[in-house]
JSON list of C-alpha atoms in Angstrom, two decimals:
[
{"chain": "A", "resi": 55, "resn": "UNK", "atom": "CA", "xyz": [-6.61, -14.34, 2.44]},
{"chain": "A", "resi": 56, "resn": "UNK", "atom": "CA", "xyz": [-3.26, -12.77, 1.53]},
{"chain": "A", "resi": 57, "resn": "UNK", "atom": "CA", "xyz": [-1.09, -14.78, 3.94]},
{"chain": "A", "resi": 58, "resn": "UNK", "atom": "CA", "xyz": [-0.41, -11.74, 6.14]},
{"chain": "A", "resi": 59, "resn": "UNK", "atom": "CA", "xyz": [-2.31, -11.66, 9.44]},
{"chain": "A", "resi": 60, "resn": "UNK", "atom": "CA", "xyz": [-2.60, -8.62, 11.70]},
{"chain": "A", "resi": 61, "resn": "UNK", "atom": "CA", "xyz": [-3.91, -8.44, 15.23]},
{"chain": "A", "resi": 62, "resn": "UNK", "atom": "CA", "xyz": [-5.82, -6.82, 16.72]},
{"chain": "A", "resi": 63, "resn": "UNK", "atom": "CA", "xyz": [-8.21, -5.58, 14.00]},
{"chain": "A", "resi": 64, "resn": "UNK", "atom": "CA", "xyz": [-9.29, -2.65, 16.15]},
{"chain": "A", "resi": 65, "resn": "UNK", "atom": "CA", "xyz": [-7.59, -0.88, 19.04]},
{"chain": "A", "resi": 66, "resn": "UNK", "atom": "CA", "xyz": [-8.65, 2.04, 21.19]},
{"chain": "A", "resi": 67, "resn": "UNK", "atom": "CA", "xyz": [-6.09, 3.48, 23.51]},
{"chain": "A", "resi": 68, "resn": "UNK", "atom": "CA", "xyz": [-5.49, 6.49, 25.69]},
{"chain": "A", "resi": 69, "resn": "UNK", "atom": "CA", "xyz": [-2.51, 8.75, 25.23]},
{"chain": "A", "resi": 70, "resn": "UNK", "atom": "CA", "xyz": [-0.71, 7.24, 28.25]},
{"chain": "A", "resi": 71, "resn": "UNK", "atom": "CA", "xyz": [-1.26, 3.60, 27.32]},
{"chain": "A", "resi": 72, "resn": "UNK", "atom": "CA", "xyz": [1.24, 1.14, 25.93]},
{"chain": "A", "resi": 73, "resn": "UNK", "atom": "CA", "xyz": [0.08, -1.33, 23.33]},
{"chain": "A", "resi": 74, "resn": "UNK", "atom": "CA", "xyz": [1.51, -3.47, 20.56]},
{"chain": "A", "resi": 75, "resn": "UNK", "atom": "CA", "xyz": [0.41, -4.39, 17.08]},
{"chain": "A", "resi": 76, "resn": "UNK", "atom": "CA", "xyz": [1.30, -7.81, 15.71]},
{"chain": "A", "resi": 77, "resn": "UNK", "atom": "CA", "xyz": [1.89, -9.00, 12.20]},
{"chain": "A", "resi": 78, "resn": "UNK", "atom": "CA", "xyz": [2.63, -12.51, 10.94]},
{"chain": "A", "resi": 79, "resn": "UNK", "atom": "CA", "xyz": [3.28, -13.61, 7.37]},
{"chain": "A", "resi": 80, "resn": "UNK", "atom": "CA", "xyz": [3.03, -17.19, 6.11]},
{"chain": "A", "resi": 81, "resn": "UNK", "atom": "CA", "xyz": [4.50, -16.56, 2.66]},
{"chain": "A", "resi": 82, "resn": "UNK", "atom": "CA", "xyz": [8.16, -17.23, 3.29]},
{"chain": "A", "resi": 83, "resn": "UNK", "atom": "CA", "xyz": [9.05, -13.62, 2.46]},
{"chain": "A", "resi": 84, "resn": "UNK", "atom": "CA", "xyz": [12.21, -11.93, 3.72]},
{"chain": "A", "resi": 85, "resn": "UNK", "atom": "CA", "xyz": [11.00, -8.33, 3.96]},
{"chain": "A", "resi": 86, "resn": "UNK", "atom": "CA", "xyz": [8.29, -6.82, 6.15]},
{"chain": "A", "resi": 87, "resn": "UNK", "atom": "CA", "xyz": [6.89, -3.32, 6.30]},
{"chain": "A", "resi": 88, "resn": "UNK", "atom": "CA", "xyz": [4.75, -1.05, 8.41]},
{"chain": "A", "resi": 89, "resn": "UNK", "atom": "CA", "xyz": [2.59, 1.51, 6.66]},
{"chain": "A", "resi": 90, "resn": "UNK", "atom": "CA", "xyz": [0.31, 4.21, 8.05]},
{"chain": "A", "resi": 91, "resn": "UNK", "atom": "CA", "xyz": [-2.95, 4.89, 6.17]},
{"chain": "A", "resi": 92, "resn": "UNK", "atom": "CA", "xyz": [-4.84, 8.06, 6.96]},
{"chain": "A", "resi": 93, "resn": "UNK", "atom": "CA", "xyz": [-8.09, 9.08, 5.24]},
{"chain": "A", "resi": 94, "resn": "UNK", "atom": "CA", "xyz": [-7.61, 10.46, 1.71]},
{"chain": "A", "resi": 95, "resn": "UNK", "atom": "CA", "xyz": [-3.82, 10.42, 2.02]},
{"chain": "A", "resi": 96, "resn": "UNK", "atom": "CA", "xyz": [-1.22, 8.25, 0.30]},
{"chain": "A", "resi": 97, "resn": "UNK", "atom": "CA", "xyz": [0.05, 5.28, 2.21]},
{"chain": "A", "resi": 98, "resn": "UNK", "atom": "CA", "xyz": [3.02, 6.35, 4.31]},
{"chain": "A", "resi": 99, "resn": "UNK", "atom": "CA", "xyz": [5.91, 3.94, 4.69]},
{"chain": "A", "resi": 100, "resn": "UNK", "atom": "CA", "xyz": [7.11, 3.82, 8.30]},
{"chain": "A", "resi": 101, "resn": "UNK", "atom": "CA", "xyz": [9.59, 0.99, 8.66]},
{"chain": "A", "resi": 102, "resn": "UNK", "atom": "CA", "xyz": [11.18, -1.74, 6.52]},
{"chain": "A", "resi": 103, "resn": "UNK", "atom": "CA", "xyz": [12.87, -4.88, 7.72]},
{"chain": "A", "resi": 104, "resn": "UNK", "atom": "CA", "xyz": [14.87, -7.12, 5.45]},
{"chain": "A", "resi": 105, "resn": "UNK", "atom": "CA", "xyz": [16.13, -10.41, 6.86]},
{"chain": "A", "resi": 106, "resn": "UNK", "atom": "CA", "xyz": [15.24, -9.10, 10.35]},
{"chain": "A", "resi": 107, "resn": "UNK", "atom": "CA", "xyz": [17.43, -6.01, 9.93]},
{"chain": "A", "resi": 108, "resn": "UNK", "atom": "CA", "xyz": [15.82, -2.58, 9.82]},
{"chain": "A", "resi": 109, "resn": "UNK", "atom": "CA", "xyz": [16.65, -0.97, 6.49]},
{"chain": "A", "resi": 110, "resn": "UNK", "atom": "CA", "xyz": [14.27, 1.99, 6.47]},
{"chain": "A", "resi": 111, "resn": "UNK", "atom": "CA", "xyz": [12.96, 4.38, 9.09]},
{"chain": "A", "resi": 112, "resn": "UNK", "atom": "CA", "xyz": [11.07, 7.27, 7.52]},
{"chain": "A", "resi": 113, "resn": "UNK", "atom": "CA", "xyz": [11.62, 9.78, 10.30]},
{"chain": "A", "resi": 114, "resn": "UNK", "atom": "CA", "xyz": [8.97, 8.10, 12.45]},
{"chain": "A", "resi": 115, "resn": "UNK", "atom": "CA", "xyz": [8.54, 9.55, 15.96]},
{"chain": "A", "resi": 116, "resn": "UNK", "atom": "CA", "xyz": [10.10, 7.44, 18.71]},
{"chain": "A", "resi": 117, "resn": "UNK", "atom": "CA", "xyz": [6.68, 6.78, 20.26]},
{"chain": "A", "resi": 118, "resn": "UNK", "atom": "CA", "xyz": [6.49, 4.10, 17.54]},
{"chain": "A", "resi": 119, "resn": "UNK", "atom": "CA", "xyz": [8.98, 1.27, 18.15]},
{"chain": "A", "resi": 120, "resn": "UNK", "atom": "CA", "xyz": [9.20, -1.62, 15.71]},
{"chain": "A", "resi": 121, "resn": "UNK", "atom": "CA", "xyz": [10.47, -5.09, 16.50]},
{"chain": "A", "resi": 122, "resn": "UNK", "atom": "CA", "xyz": [11.24, -7.95, 14.08]},
{"chain": "A", "resi": 123, "resn": "UNK", "atom": "CA", "xyz": [12.35, -11.07, 15.90]},
{"chain": "A", "resi": 124, "resn": "UNK", "atom": "CA", "xyz": [12.38, -13.16, 12.70]},
{"chain": "A", "resi": 125, "resn": "UNK", "atom": "CA", "xyz": [11.38, -12.89, 9.05]},
{"chain": "A", "resi": 126, "resn": "UNK", "atom": "CA", "xyz": [7.83, -14.03, 9.78]},
{"chain": "A", "resi": 127, "resn": "UNK", "atom": "CA", "xyz": [6.89, -11.73, 12.65]},
{"chain": "A", "resi": 128, "resn": "UNK", "atom": "CA", "xyz": [6.74, -7.96, 13.01]},
{"chain": "A", "resi": 129, "resn": "UNK", "atom": "CA", "xyz": [5.56, -5.88, 15.91]},
{"chain": "A", "resi": 130, "resn": "UNK", "atom": "CA", "xyz": [4.83, -2.18, 16.38]},
{"chain": "A", "resi": 131, "resn": "UNK", "atom": "CA", "xyz": [5.08, -1.05, 19.96]},
{"chain": "A", "resi": 132, "resn": "UNK", "atom": "CA", "xyz": [3.08, 2.07, 20.80]},
{"chain": "A", "resi": 133, "resn": "UNK", "atom": "CA", "xyz": [3.44, 4.41, 23.75]},
{"chain": "A", "resi": 134, "resn": "UNK", "atom": "CA", "xyz": [2.31, 7.93, 24.62]},
{"chain": "A", "resi": 135, "resn": "UNK", "atom": "CA", "xyz": [0.56, 8.33, 21.27]},
{"chain": "A", "resi": 136, "resn": "UNK", "atom": "CA", "xyz": [-1.20, 11.46, 20.14]},
{"chain": "A", "resi": 137, "resn": "UNK", "atom": "CA", "xyz": [-4.75, 11.74, 18.70]},
{"chain": "A", "resi": 138, "resn": "UNK", "atom": "CA", "xyz": [-3.24, 12.51, 15.26]},
{"chain": "A", "resi": 139, "resn": "UNK", "atom": "CA", "xyz": [-1.72, 8.99, 15.31]},
{"chain": "A", "resi": 140, "resn": "UNK", "atom": "CA", "xyz": [-5.21, 7.57, 14.85]},
{"chain": "A", "resi": 141, "resn": "UNK", "atom": "CA", "xyz": [-5.16, 5.72, 11.54]},
{"chain": "A", "resi": 142, "resn": "UNK", "atom": "CA", "xyz": [-5.16, 2.31, 9.91]},
{"chain": "A", "resi": 143, "resn": "UNK", "atom": "CA", "xyz": [-1.79, 0.61, 10.38]},
{"chain": "A", "resi": 144, "resn": "UNK", "atom": "CA", "xyz": [-0.96, -1.85, 7.64]},
{"chain": "A", "resi": 145, "resn": "UNK", "atom": "CA", "xyz": [1.64, -4.56, 7.68]},
{"chain": "A", "resi": 146, "resn": "UNK", "atom": "CA", "xyz": [3.03, -5.90, 4.40]},
{"chain": "A", "resi": 147, "resn": "UNK", "atom": "CA", "xyz": [5.61, -8.39, 3.22]},
{"chain": "A", "resi": 148, "resn": "UNK", "atom": "CA", "xyz": [7.54, -8.92, -0.01]},
{"chain": "A", "resi": 149, "resn": "UNK", "atom": "CA", "xyz": [9.85, -11.67, -1.18]},
{"chain": "A", "resi": 150, "resn": "UNK", "atom": "CA", "xyz": [12.99, -9.56, -0.94]},
{"chain": "A", "resi": 151, "resn": "UNK", "atom": "CA", "xyz": [13.13, -5.93, 0.13]},
{"chain": "A", "resi": 152, "resn": "UNK", "atom": "CA", "xyz": [16.79, -5.52, -0.61]},
{"chain": "A", "resi": 153, "resn": "UNK", "atom": "CA", "xyz": [18.25, -2.90, -2.97]},
{"chain": "A", "resi": 154, "resn": "UNK", "atom": "CA", "xyz": [18.62, -5.49, -5.67]},
{"chain": "A", "resi": 155, "resn": "UNK", "atom": "CA", "xyz": [14.97, -6.44, -5.70]},
{"chain": "A", "resi": 156, "resn": "UNK", "atom": "CA", "xyz": [12.96, -5.62, -8.82]},
{"chain": "A", "resi": 157, "resn": "UNK", "atom": "CA", "xyz": [9.22, -5.63, -9.45]},
{"chain": "A", "resi": 158, "resn": "UNK", "atom": "CA", "xyz": [8.65, -6.32, -5.80]},
{"chain": "A", "resi": 159, "resn": "UNK", "atom": "CA", "xyz": [5.01, -7.10, -5.06]},
{"chain": "A", "resi": 160, "resn": "UNK", "atom": "CA", "xyz": [3.67, -6.12, -1.68]},
{"chain": "A", "resi": 161, "resn": "UNK", "atom": "CA", "xyz": [1.25, -8.40, 0.19]},
{"chain": "A", "resi": 162, "resn": "UNK", "atom": "CA", "xyz": [-0.76, -6.50, 2.77]},
{"chain": "A", "resi": 163, "resn": "UNK", "atom": "CA", "xyz": [-2.59, -7.56, 5.87]},
{"chain": "A", "resi": 164, "resn": "UNK", "atom": "CA", "xyz": [-6.06, -6.20, 6.69]},
{"chain": "A", "resi": 165, "resn": "UNK", "atom": "CA", "xyz": [-4.65, -3.68, 9.11]},
{"chain": "A", "resi": 166, "resn": "UNK", "atom": "CA", "xyz": [-5.26, -2.48, 12.63]},
{"chain": "A", "resi": 167, "resn": "UNK", "atom": "CA", "xyz": [-7.64, 0.45, 12.97]},
{"chain": "A", "resi": 168, "resn": "UNK", "atom": "CA", "xyz": [-6.14, 2.50, 15.80]},
{"chain": "A", "resi": 169, "resn": "UNK", "atom": "CA", "xyz": [-8.04, 5.22, 17.69]},
{"chain": "A", "resi": 170, "resn": "UNK", "atom": "CA", "xyz": [-6.15, 7.36, 20.19]},
{"chain": "A", "resi": 171, "resn": "UNK", "atom": "CA", "xyz": [-8.35, 9.19, 22.66]},
{"chain": "B", "resi": 139, "resn": "UNK", "atom": "CA", "xyz": [11.88, 12.44, -4.08]},
{"chain": "B", "resi": 140, "resn": "UNK", "atom": "CA", "xyz": [9.04, 10.95, -6.05]},
{"chain": "B", "resi": 141, "resn": "UNK", "atom": "CA", "xyz": [5.60, 12.57, -6.02]},
{"chain": "B", "resi": 142, "resn": "UNK", "atom": "CA", "xyz": [2.54, 10.74, -7.37]},
{"chain": "B", "resi": 143, "resn": "UNK", "atom": "CA", "xyz": [-0.72, 12.63, -8.08]},
{"chain": "B", "resi": 144, "resn": "UNK", "atom": "CA", "xyz": [-3.89, 10.60, -8.55]},
{"chain": "B", "resi": 145, "resn": "UNK", "atom": "CA", "xyz": [-7.25, 11.74, -10.00]},
{"chain": "B", "resi": 146, "resn": "UNK", "atom": "CA", "xyz": [-10.14, 11.68, -9.45]},
{"chain": "B", "resi": 147, "resn": "UNK", "atom": "CA", "xyz": [-10.48, 11.13, -5.74]},
{"chain": "B", "resi": 148, "resn": "UNK", "atom": "CA", "xyz": [-13.99, 9.74, -6.20]},
{"chain": "B", "resi": 149, "resn": "UNK", "atom": "CA", "xyz": [-15.58, 8.18, -9.25]},
{"chain": "B", "resi": 150, "resn": "UNK", "atom": "CA", "xyz": [-19.10, 6.81, -9.75]},
{"chain": "B", "resi": 151, "resn": "UNK", "atom": "CA", "xyz": [-20.06, 4.81, -12.83]},
{"chain": "B", "resi": 152, "resn": "UNK", "atom": "CA", "xyz": [-23.05, 2.80, -13.91]},
{"chain": "B", "resi": 153, "resn": "UNK", "atom": "CA", "xyz": [-22.63, -0.96, -13.96]},
{"chain": "B", "resi": 154, "resn": "UNK", "atom": "CA", "xyz": [-21.35, -2.03, -17.36]},
{"chain": "B", "resi": 155, "resn": "UNK", "atom": "CA", "xyz": [-19.66, 1.34, -18.08]},
{"chain": "B", "resi": 156, "resn": "UNK", "atom": "CA", "xyz": [-15.92, 1.90, -18.14]},
{"chain": "B", "resi": 157, "resn": "UNK", "atom": "CA", "xyz": [-13.87, 3.61, -15.42]},
{"chain": "B", "resi": 158, "resn": "UNK", "atom": "CA", "xyz": [-10.54, 5.40, -15.89]},
{"chain": "B", "resi": 159, "resn": "UNK", "atom": "CA", "xyz": [-8.20, 6.53, -13.10]},
{"chain": "B", "resi": 160, "resn": "UNK", "atom": "CA", "xyz": [-5.15, 8.64, -13.89]},
{"chain": "B", "resi": 161, "resn": "UNK", "atom": "CA", "xyz": [-1.85, 9.16, -12.14]},
{"chain": "B", "resi": 162, "resn": "UNK", "atom": "CA", "xyz": [1.17, 11.40, -12.81]},
{"chain": "B", "resi": 163, "resn": "UNK", "atom": "CA", "xyz": [4.64, 11.00, -11.35]},
{"chain": "B", "resi": 164, "resn": "UNK", "atom": "CA", "xyz": [7.56, 13.36, -11.07]},
{"chain": "B", "resi": 165, "resn": "UNK", "atom": "CA", "xyz": [10.71, 11.19, -11.02]},
{"chain": "B", "resi": 166, "resn": "UNK", "atom": "CA", "xyz": [11.81, 10.27, -14.52]},
{"chain": "B", "resi": 167, "resn": "UNK", "atom": "CA", "xyz": [13.87, 7.43, -12.97]},
{"chain": "B", "resi": 168, "resn": "UNK", "atom": "CA", "xyz": [10.69, 5.61, -11.93]},
{"chain": "B", "resi": 169, "resn": "UNK", "atom": "CA", "xyz": [10.24, 2.43, -13.95]},
{"chain": "B", "resi": 170, "resn": "UNK", "atom": "CA", "xyz": [7.72, 0.27, -12.08]},
{"chain": "B", "resi": 171, "resn": "UNK", "atom": "CA", "xyz": [4.03, 1.18, -11.72]},
{"chain": "B", "resi": 172, "resn": "UNK", "atom": "CA", "xyz": [1.69, -1.09, -9.77]},
{"chain": "B", "resi": 173, "resn": "UNK", "atom": "CA", "xyz": [-2.03, -0.62, -9.02]},
{"chain": "B", "resi": 174, "resn": "UNK", "atom": "CA", "xyz": [-3.56, -1.81, -5.77]},
{"chain": "B", "resi": 175, "resn": "UNK", "atom": "CA", "xyz": [-7.26, -2.35, -4.93]},
{"chain": "B", "resi": 176, "resn": "UNK", "atom": "CA", "xyz": [-8.47, -1.98, -1.38]},
{"chain": "B", "resi": 177, "resn": "UNK", "atom": "CA", "xyz": [-11.87, -3.34, -0.52]},
{"chain": "B", "resi": 178, "resn": "UNK", "atom": "CA", "xyz": [-13.67, -2.26, 2.63]},
{"chain": "B", "resi": 179, "resn": "UNK", "atom": "CA", "xyz": [-12.09, -3.76, 5.74]},
{"chain": "B", "resi": 180, "resn": "UNK", "atom": "CA", "xyz": [-9.16, -5.26, 3.85]},
{"chain": "B", "resi": 181, "resn": "UNK", "atom": "CA", "xyz": [-5.62, -4.32, 2.98]},
{"chain": "B", "resi": 182, "resn": "UNK", "atom": "CA", "xyz": [-4.60, -3.23, -0.53]},
{"chain": "B", "resi": 183, "resn": "UNK", "atom": "CA", "xyz": [-4.07, -6.05, -3.07]},
{"chain": "B", "resi": 184, "resn": "UNK", "atom": "CA", "xyz": [-2.06, -5.84, -6.24]},
{"chain": "B", "resi": 185, "resn": "UNK", "atom": "CA", "xyz": [-4.25, -6.11, -9.30]},
{"chain": "B", "resi": 186, "resn": "UNK", "atom": "CA", "xyz": [-1.92, -5.17, -12.19]},
{"chain": "B", "resi": 187, "resn": "UNK", "atom": "CA", "xyz": [1.50, -3.65, -12.70]},
{"chain": "B", "resi": 188, "resn": "UNK", "atom": "CA", "xyz": [3.55, -2.36, -15.59]},
{"chain": "B", "resi": 189, "resn": "UNK", "atom": "CA", "xyz": [7.20, -1.69, -16.25]},
{"chain": "B", "resi": 190, "resn": "UNK", "atom": "CA", "xyz": [8.54, 1.24, -18.18]},
{"chain": "B", "resi": 191, "resn": "UNK", "atom": "CA", "xyz": [9.58, -0.80, -21.22]},
{"chain": "B", "resi": 192, "resn": "UNK", "atom": "CA", "xyz": [5.91, -1.57, -21.91]},
{"chain": "B", "resi": 193, "resn": "UNK", "atom": "CA", "xyz": [3.26, 0.90, -23.03]},
{"chain": "B", "resi": 194, "resn": "UNK", "atom": "CA", "xyz": [0.16, -1.13, -22.16]},
{"chain": "B", "resi": 195, "resn": "UNK", "atom": "CA", "xyz": [-0.79, -4.27, -20.27]},
{"chain": "B", "resi": 196, "resn": "UNK", "atom": "CA", "xyz": [-4.11, -6.05, -20.06]},
{"chain": "B", "resi": 197, "resn": "UNK", "atom": "CA", "xyz": [-5.61, -8.62, -17.73]},
{"chain": "B", "resi": 198, "resn": "UNK", "atom": "CA", "xyz": [-9.21, -9.48, -18.62]},
{"chain": "B", "resi": 199, "resn": "UNK", "atom": "CA", "xyz": [-11.28, -6.37, -17.86]},
{"chain": "B", "resi": 200, "resn": "UNK", "atom": "CA", "xyz": [-8.36, -4.40, -16.45]},
{"chain": "B", "resi": 201, "resn": "UNK", "atom": "CA", "xyz": [-5.69, -2.55, -18.43]},
{"chain": "B", "resi": 202, "resn": "UNK", "atom": "CA", "xyz": [-2.96, -0.09, -17.59]},
{"chain": "B", "resi": 203, "resn": "UNK", "atom": "CA", "xyz": [-1.36, 2.35, -20.02]},
{"chain": "B", "resi": 204, "resn": "UNK", "atom": "CA", "xyz": [1.94, 4.20, -19.53]},
{"chain": "B", "resi": 205, "resn": "UNK", "atom": "CA", "xyz": [3.19, 7.37, -21.17]},
{"chain": "B", "resi": 206, "resn": "UNK", "atom": "CA", "xyz": [6.82, 7.83, -20.06]},
{"chain": "B", "resi": 207, "resn": "UNK", "atom": "CA", "xyz": [7.28, 11.07, -21.98]},
{"chain": "B", "resi": 208, "resn": "UNK", "atom": "CA", "xyz": [4.34, 12.73, -20.23]},
{"chain": "B", "resi": 209, "resn": "UNK", "atom": "CA", "xyz": [5.04, 10.82, -16.99]},
{"chain": "B", "resi": 210, "resn": "UNK", "atom": "CA", "xyz": [1.54, 9.55, -16.54]},
{"chain": "B", "resi": 211, "resn": "UNK", "atom": "CA", "xyz": [-0.15, 6.21, -16.34]},
{"chain": "B", "resi": 212, "resn": "UNK", "atom": "CA", "xyz": [-3.80, 5.15, -16.19]},
{"chain": "B", "resi": 213, "resn": "UNK", "atom": "CA", "xyz": [-5.98, 2.27, -15.02]},
{"chain": "B", "resi": 214, "resn": "UNK", "atom": "CA", "xyz": [-8.87, 1.26, -17.26]},
{"chain": "B", "resi": 215, "resn": "UNK", "atom": "CA", "xyz": [-11.66, -1.00, -16.05]},
{"chain": "B", "resi": 216, "resn": "UNK", "atom": "CA", "xyz": [-14.20, -2.09, -18.65]},
{"chain": "B", "resi": 217, "resn": "UNK", "atom": "CA", "xyz": [-17.64, -3.61, -18.14]},
{"chain": "B", "resi": 218, "resn": "UNK", "atom": "CA", "xyz": [-17.62, -2.55, -14.50]},
{"chain": "B", "resi": 219, "resn": "UNK", "atom": "CA", "xyz": [-19.38, -4.71, -11.92]},
{"chain": "B", "resi": 220, "resn": "UNK", "atom": "CA", "xyz": [-20.51, -3.96, -8.34]},
{"chain": "B", "resi": 221, "resn": "UNK", "atom": "CA", "xyz": [-17.58, -5.98, -6.98]},
{"chain": "B", "resi": 222, "resn": "UNK", "atom": "CA", "xyz": [-15.23, -3.49, -8.63]},
{"chain": "B", "resi": 223, "resn": "UNK", "atom": "CA", "xyz": [-16.32, -0.91, -6.02]},
{"chain": "B", "resi": 224, "resn": "UNK", "atom": "CA", "xyz": [-13.24, -0.22, -3.88]},
{"chain": "B", "resi": 225, "resn": "UNK", "atom": "CA", "xyz": [-10.42, 2.28, -3.37]},
{"chain": "B", "resi": 226, "resn": "UNK", "atom": "CA", "xyz": [-7.72, 2.05, -6.02]},
{"chain": "B", "resi": 227, "resn": "UNK", "atom": "CA", "xyz": [-4.14, 3.22, -5.43]},
{"chain": "B", "resi": 228, "resn": "UNK", "atom": "CA", "xyz": [-1.48, 3.84, -8.04]},
{"chain": "B", "resi": 229, "resn": "UNK", "atom": "CA", "xyz": [2.20, 3.78, -7.14]},
{"chain": "B", "resi": 230, "resn": "UNK", "atom": "CA", "xyz": [5.60, 4.33, -8.68]},
{"chain": "B", "resi": 231, "resn": "UNK", "atom": "CA", "xyz": [9.12, 3.32, -7.85]},
{"chain": "B", "resi": 232, "resn": "UNK", "atom": "CA", "xyz": [12.57, 3.30, -9.31]},
{"chain": "B", "resi": 233, "resn": "UNK", "atom": "CA", "xyz": [14.28, -0.05, -9.72]},
{"chain": "B", "resi": 234, "resn": "UNK", "atom": "CA", "xyz": [11.05, -1.78, -8.79]},
{"chain": "B", "resi": 235, "resn": "UNK", "atom": "CA", "xyz": [11.94, -1.87, -5.12]},
{"chain": "B", "resi": 236, "resn": "UNK", "atom": "CA", "xyz": [8.93, -2.13, -2.85]},
{"chain": "B", "resi": 237, "resn": "UNK", "atom": "CA", "xyz": [10.51, 0.01, -0.16]},
{"chain": "B", "resi": 238, "resn": "UNK", "atom": "CA", "xyz": [10.83, 2.82, -2.69]},
{"chain": "B", "resi": 239, "resn": "UNK", "atom": "CA", "xyz": [7.18, 2.77, -3.71]},
{"chain": "B", "resi": 240, "resn": "UNK", "atom": "CA", "xyz": [5.42, 6.09, -3.58]},
{"chain": "B", "resi": 241, "resn": "UNK", "atom": "CA", "xyz": [1.63, 5.83, -3.55]},
{"chain": "B", "resi": 242, "resn": "UNK", "atom": "CA", "xyz": [-1.07, 8.09, -4.85]},
{"chain": "B", "resi": 243, "resn": "UNK", "atom": "CA", "xyz": [-3.84, 9.28, -2.51]},
{"chain": "B", "resi": 244, "resn": "UNK", "atom": "CA", "xyz": [-6.41, 6.80, -3.85]},
{"chain": "B", "resi": 245, "resn": "UNK", "atom": "CA", "xyz": [-9.64, 6.83, -5.84]},
{"chain": "B", "resi": 246, "resn": "UNK", "atom": "CA", "xyz": [-12.89, 5.65, -4.37]},
{"chain": "B", "resi": 247, "resn": "UNK", "atom": "CA", "xyz": [-14.71, 3.87, -7.23]},
{"chain": "B", "resi": 248, "resn": "UNK", "atom": "CA", "xyz": [-18.43, 3.17, -6.81]},
{"chain": "B", "resi": 249, "resn": "UNK", "atom": "CA", "xyz": [-20.23, 1.05, -9.38]},
{"chain": "B", "resi": 250, "resn": "UNK", "atom": "CA", "xyz": [-23.93, 1.76, -9.29]},
{"chain": "B", "resi": 251, "resn": "UNK", "atom": "CA", "xyz": [-26.31, -1.13, -10.12]}
]
């Protein structure tokens, strides 16, 4: 158990649905991340939040909408997704995601396996 | 930006043998190199990391070597066991910042009994 919990573990949705992924960390960290993991590809960083403020958005389509109400919770709201968005979505946290952070270790959740039909 | 290449994509070894996974990076400013292990159904977990001022680091059966001149680093696992079977990812970042980590595409290691 890494201290980062993601729900749901699996999600199947149609292209017109709206759903949300949830992440909660119990490590007292200040930074939280969303990554996309597709088969045989490097992990792709999507969003970074540091002290609840979004500090990184890697040109992610607007059909993905993150929300970070506090340093312990992170959501990813999904709407009108495409089949190519099917992937494992990983949440992670680190002690401090700011520019001054060094040797930052990421703690990942187990992910949400998303299938878009 | 940084580009990290990882080889091989799949690796099978007999139990007890050694396994080596290699990564190259492009940005000479990178100075922090972690390795993550991802078991089936789980998220990646950090297993070892190295900074650019160190050439080698060991932790029991796992070691990482770094060649800054050639811009490559490797993961070495000795006396492999079935529980070492997983996907291994290398990564690189400048300033050690997690949000600047660039990952390799992963190596599926299978340890055959």
